[in-house]
Amino acid sequence: MQGLAPSSKLSLTIVVVVLLLGMAGAAHGLARVVANSPDEPCMNMTLYYHDILYNGNNTANATTAAATKPTALATTYWKNSTYFGALMVFNDPMTVGKALPLAGEEPAARAQGFYFYDKQESLTSWFGFSIVFNSTAHKGTLNLVGADLMGDATRDFSVVGGTGDFFMARGVTTIRTDAIEGLYYFRLQMDIKLYECYL
């Protein structure tokens, strides 16, 4: 690439990256499908995310635990219930219906990742996680990130990639709080719409 102008190098790099991504899909025997409109995603589904926080007594069924010890600043804001600075790590069941899976029953998927409370003035958090599918319906992962502005009726997470049945997927997940039981359980309805799929 010696002798090329910087803009030419950038253009060549972009072309190479696009070709490699296209070849990756072809290597998996998949065709890229891009939705034509927001009303017609190439794939959609609704799942329920069940978060059961560890409270010191529920070791057997807790799916989320604090990964940080509160700092002096964080405890100041915990008094007004913003939990600022707390980092939570989770391995939560995801179901097709609203009910938690029965003992011995496998969920449709598991949400594995973290969220942290990121605002001092109100209760909000930021999520980064994978939905891990290992069932007869789907195999693979969807990777999601986004802000959970809990005061809003609906919020959106970005679908930034995936593997297996969701290879290189892109889209939006609209979430809404479906249930809250005290401080230790909440359920989110997640409407997942993929606008870039490899099928």
CSV table of C-alpha atoms in Angstrom, one decimal:
chain,number,residue,atom,x,y,z
A,1,MET,CA,0.0,0.0,0.0
A,2,GLN,CA,3.0,2.3,-0.2
A,3,GLY,CA,2.5,5.2,-2.5
A,4,LEU,CA,-1.3,5.3,-2.0
A,5,ALA,CA,-3.0,8.4,-0.6
A,6,PRO,CA,-4.5,7.9,2.9
A,7,SER,CA,-8.1,8.2,1.5
A,8,SER,CA,-7.3,5.5,-1.0
A,9,LYS,CA,-5.9,3.2,1.7
A,10,LEU,CA,-9.1,3.7,3.7
A,11,SER,CA,-11.3,3.0,0.7
A,12,LEU,CA,-9.3,-0.2,0.0
A,13,THR,CA,-9.5,-1.3,3.6
A,14,ILE,CA,-13.3,-0.8,3.6
A,15,VAL,CA,-13.7,-2.8,0.4
A,16,VAL,CA,-11.6,-5.7,1.8
A,17,VAL,CA,-13.6,-5.7,5.1
A,18,VAL,CA,-16.9,-5.8,3.2
A,19,LEU,CA,-15.6,-8.7,0.9
A,20,LEU,CA,-14.4,-10.7,4.0
A,21,LEU,CA,-17.8,-10.3,5.7
A,22,GLY,CA,-19.6,-11.4,2.6
A,23,MET,CA,-17.3,-14.4,2.3
A,24,ALA,CA,-17.9,-15.3,6.0
A,25,GLY,CA,-21.6,-15.6,5.3
A,26,ALA,CA,-21.0,-17.6,2.1
A,27,ALA,CA,-18.7,-19.9,4.0
A,28,HIS,CA,-21.5,-20.8,6.3
A,29,GLY,CA,-23.8,-21.4,3.4
A,30,LEU,CA,-26.0,-18.5,4.3
A,31,ALA,CA,-27.6,-15.7,2.3
A,32,ARG,CA,-27.8,-12.2,3.7
A,33,VAL,CA,-31.4,-10.9,4.1
A,34,VAL,CA,-32.0,-7.2,4.9
A,35,ALA,CA,-35.5,-6.1,5.8
A,36,ASN,CA,-37.2,-3.6,3.5
A,37,SER,CA,-39.0,-1.7,6.2
A,38,PRO,CA,-39.3,-1.4,10.0
A,39,ASP,CA,-42.6,-3.1,9.8
A,40,GLU,CA,-41.2,-6.2,8.1
A,41,PRO,CA,-38.2,-7.6,10.0
A,42,CYS,CA,-36.5,-10.7,8.6
A,43,MET,CA,-37.0,-12.4,12.0
A,44,ASN,CA,-38.9,-11.6,15.1
A,45,MET,CA,-39.7,-13.2,18.5
A,46,THR,CA,-40.9,-12.3,22.0
A,47,LEU,CA,-39.2,-13.6,25.1
A,48,TYR,CA,-39.5,-12.9,28.8
A,49,TYR,CA,-36.4,-12.1,30.8
A,50,HIS,CA,-36.6,-13.2,34.5
A,51,ASP,CA,-34.1,-11.5,36.9
A,52,ILE,CA,-33.9,-13.0,40.4
A,53,LEU,CA,-31.5,-10.9,42.5
A,54,TYR,CA,-29.5,-12.6,45.3
A,55,ASN,CA,-30.8,-11.4,48.6
A,56,GLY,CA,-28.6,-13.3,51.0
A,57,ASN,CA,-31.1,-16.2,51.5
A,58,ASN,CA,-32.0,-17.4,48.0
A,59,THR,CA,-28.8,-19.1,46.8
A,60,ALA,CA,-30.7,-21.9,45.2
A,61,ASN,CA,-32.7,-19.8,42.8
A,62,ALA,CA,-30.9,-16.5,42.5
A,63,THR,CA,-29.8,-15.7,38.9
A,64,THR,CA,-28.2,-12.3,39.5
A,65,ALA,CA,-25.6,-11.1,42.0
A,66,ALA,CA,-23.8,-7.8,42.8
A,67,ALA,CA,-20.2,-7.9,41.5
A,68,THR,CA,-19.1,-4.7,43.2
A,69,LYS,CA,-18.9,-3.6,46.8
A,70,PRO,CA,-20.7,-0.3,47.4
A,71,THR,CA,-18.4,2.8,47.5
A,72,ALA,CA,-19.1,5.8,49.7
A,73,LEU,CA,-20.5,7.7,46.7
A,74,ALA,CA,-22.7,4.7,45.7
A,75,THR,CA,-24.2,4.3,49.2
A,76,THR,CA,-25.1,8.0,49.2
A,77,TYR,CA,-27.3,7.4,46.1
A,78,TRP,CA,-28.6,4.1,47.3
A,79,LYS,CA,-30.5,6.0,49.9
A,80,ASN,CA,-32.6,7.6,47.1
A,81,SER,CA,-32.9,4.1,45.4
A,82,THR,CA,-30.7,4.8,42.3
A,83,TYR,CA,-28.1,2.2,43.3
A,84,PHE,CA,-25.5,4.3,41.4
A,85,GLY,CA,-22.3,2.4,40.7
A,86,ALA,CA,-23.7,-1.1,41.4
A,87,LEU,CA,-22.6,-3.7,38.9
A,88,MET,CA,-24.8,-6.8,38.6
A,89,VAL,CA,-23.8,-10.0,36.8
A,90,PHE,CA,-26.6,-12.4,35.6
A,91,ASN,CA,-27.4,-15.7,34.1
A,92,ASP,CA,-31.1,-15.3,33.8
A,93,PRO,CA,-33.7,-17.7,32.2
A,94,MET,CA,-35.7,-16.5,29.2
A,95,THR,CA,-39.0,-18.0,28.4
A,96,VAL,CA,-41.6,-17.9,25.6
A,97,GLY,CA,-44.4,-17.4,28.1
A,98,LYS,CA,-44.5,-15.3,31.3
A,99,ALA,CA,-44.0,-18.2,33.8
A,100,LEU,CA,-40.7,-19.1,35.2
A,101,PRO,CA,-39.5,-22.6,34.0
A,102,LEU,CA,-40.6,-25.4,36.3
A,103,ALA,CA,-37.9,-27.4,38.2
A,104,GLY,CA,-36.0,-29.5,35.7
A,105,GLU,CA,-37.5,-27.6,32.7
A,106,GLU,CA,-35.1,-25.9,30.3
A,107,PRO,CA,-35.8,-22.2,29.4
A,108,ALA,CA,-36.0,-21.1,25.8
A,109,ALA,CA,-32.7,-19.3,26.3
A,110,ARG,CA,-30.5,-17.8,28.9
A,111,ALA,CA,-29.4,-14.1,29.2
A,112,GLN,CA,-25.8,-13.9,30.3
A,113,GLY,CA,-24.0,-10.7,31.0
A,114,PHE,CA,-24.1,-7.6,33.2
A,115,TYR,CA,-25.9,-4.4,33.9
A,116,PHE,CA,-24.8,-1.4,36.0
A,117,TYR,CA,-26.7,1.5,37.5
A,118,ASP,CA,-25.3,4.6,35.8
A,119,LYS,CA,-27.2,7.6,36.9
A,120,GLN,CA,-27.3,9.5,40.2
A,121,GLU,CA,-30.6,11.4,39.7
A,122,SER,CA,-32.9,8.5,38.6
A,123,LEU,CA,-33.0,4.7,38.4
A,124,THR,CA,-31.4,3.8,35.1
A,125,SER,CA,-29.0,1.1,34.1
A,126,TRP,CA,-26.9,0.0,31.1
A,127,PHE,CA,-27.0,-3.6,29.8
A,128,GLY,CA,-24.5,-5.7,27.9
A,129,PHE,CA,-25.4,-9.4,27.4
A,130,SER,CA,-25.8,-12.4,25.1
A,131,ILE,CA,-29.0,-14.4,24.8
A,132,VAL,CA,-27.7,-18.0,24.6
A,133,PHE,CA,-30.1,-20.4,22.7
A,134,ASN,CA,-29.6,-24.1,23.0
A,135,SER,CA,-32.9,-25.7,22.2
A,136,THR,CA,-34.6,-27.6,19.3
A,137,ALA,CA,-36.0,-24.2,18.1
A,138,HIS,CA,-32.7,-22.2,18.0
A,139,LYS,CA,-29.0,-22.6,18.5
A,140,GLY,CA,-26.6,-19.7,18.9
A,141,THR,CA,-26.4,-16.3,20.5
A,142,LEU,CA,-27.8,-12.8,20.0
A,143,ASN,CA,-25.7,-10.0,21.5
A,144,LEU,CA,-27.5,-6.9,22.9
A,145,VAL,CA,-26.4,-3.6,24.4
A,146,GLY,CA,-28.3,-0.5,25.6
A,147,ALA,CA,-29.6,1.9,28.2
A,148,ASP,CA,-32.5,0.8,30.3
A,149,LEU,CA,-34.3,4.1,31.2
A,150,MET,CA,-36.6,2.4,33.7
A,151,GLY,CA,-39.0,5.4,33.9
A,152,ASP,CA,-40.0,5.0,30.3
A,153,ALA,CA,-42.8,2.5,29.3
A,154,THR,CA,-40.7,1.0,26.5
A,155,ARG,CA,-36.9,1.1,25.9
A,156,ASP,CA,-34.7,-0.2,23.0
A,157,PHE,CA,-31.6,-2.3,23.1
A,158,SER,CA,-29.4,-2.7,20.0
A,159,VAL,CA,-28.9,-6.2,18.6
A,160,VAL,CA,-25.2,-5.9,17.5
A,161,GLY,CA,-24.4,-9.4,16.4
A,162,GLY,CA,-25.0,-13.1,16.8
A,163,THR,CA,-23.8,-16.6,16.1
A,164,GLY,CA,-25.3,-19.9,15.0
A,165,ASP,CA,-28.9,-19.4,13.8
A,166,PHE,CA,-28.4,-15.7,14.4
A,167,PHE,CA,-25.1,-15.3,12.5
A,168,MET,CA,-24.1,-11.6,12.2
A,169,ALA,CA,-27.7,-10.5,13.1
A,170,ARG,CA,-28.6,-6.8,13.5
A,171,GLY,CA,-31.7,-5.3,14.9
A,172,VAL,CA,-33.6,-3.8,17.8
A,173,THR,CA,-35.1,-5.3,21.0
A,174,THR,CA,-37.9,-3.3,22.5
A,175,ILE,CA,-38.3,-4.0,26.2
A,176,ARG,CA,-41.0,-3.2,28.7
A,177,THR,CA,-41.2,-4.0,32.4
A,178,ASP,CA,-43.8,-6.8,32.7
A,179,ALA,CA,-43.6,-7.5,36.5
A,180,ILE,CA,-41.8,-6.3,39.6
A,181,GLU,CA,-41.9,-8.1,42.9
A,182,GLY,CA,-40.2,-6.1,45.6
A,183,LEU,CA,-36.5,-5.5,45.2
A,184,TYR,CA,-35.5,-9.0,44.2
A,185,TYR,CA,-37.5,-10.0,41.1
A,186,PHE,CA,-38.4,-8.4,37.8
A,187,ARG,CA,-39.6,-9.6,34.5
A,188,LEU,CA,-39.0,-7.9,31.2
A,189,GLN,CA,-41.0,-8.5,27.9
A,190,MET,CA,-38.5,-8.4,25.1
A,191,ASP,CA,-39.8,-8.0,21.5
A,192,ILE,CA,-36.8,-8.9,19.3
A,193,LYS,CA,-36.8,-7.7,15.7
A,194,LEU,CA,-33.9,-8.5,13.4
A,195,TYR,CA,-33.5,-6.4,10.3
A,196,GLU,CA,-30.3,-8.0,9.0
A,197,CYS,CA,-30.2,-11.8,8.9
A,198,TYR,CA,-28.3,-14.6,7.3
A,199,LEU,CA,-30.6,-17.5,6.5
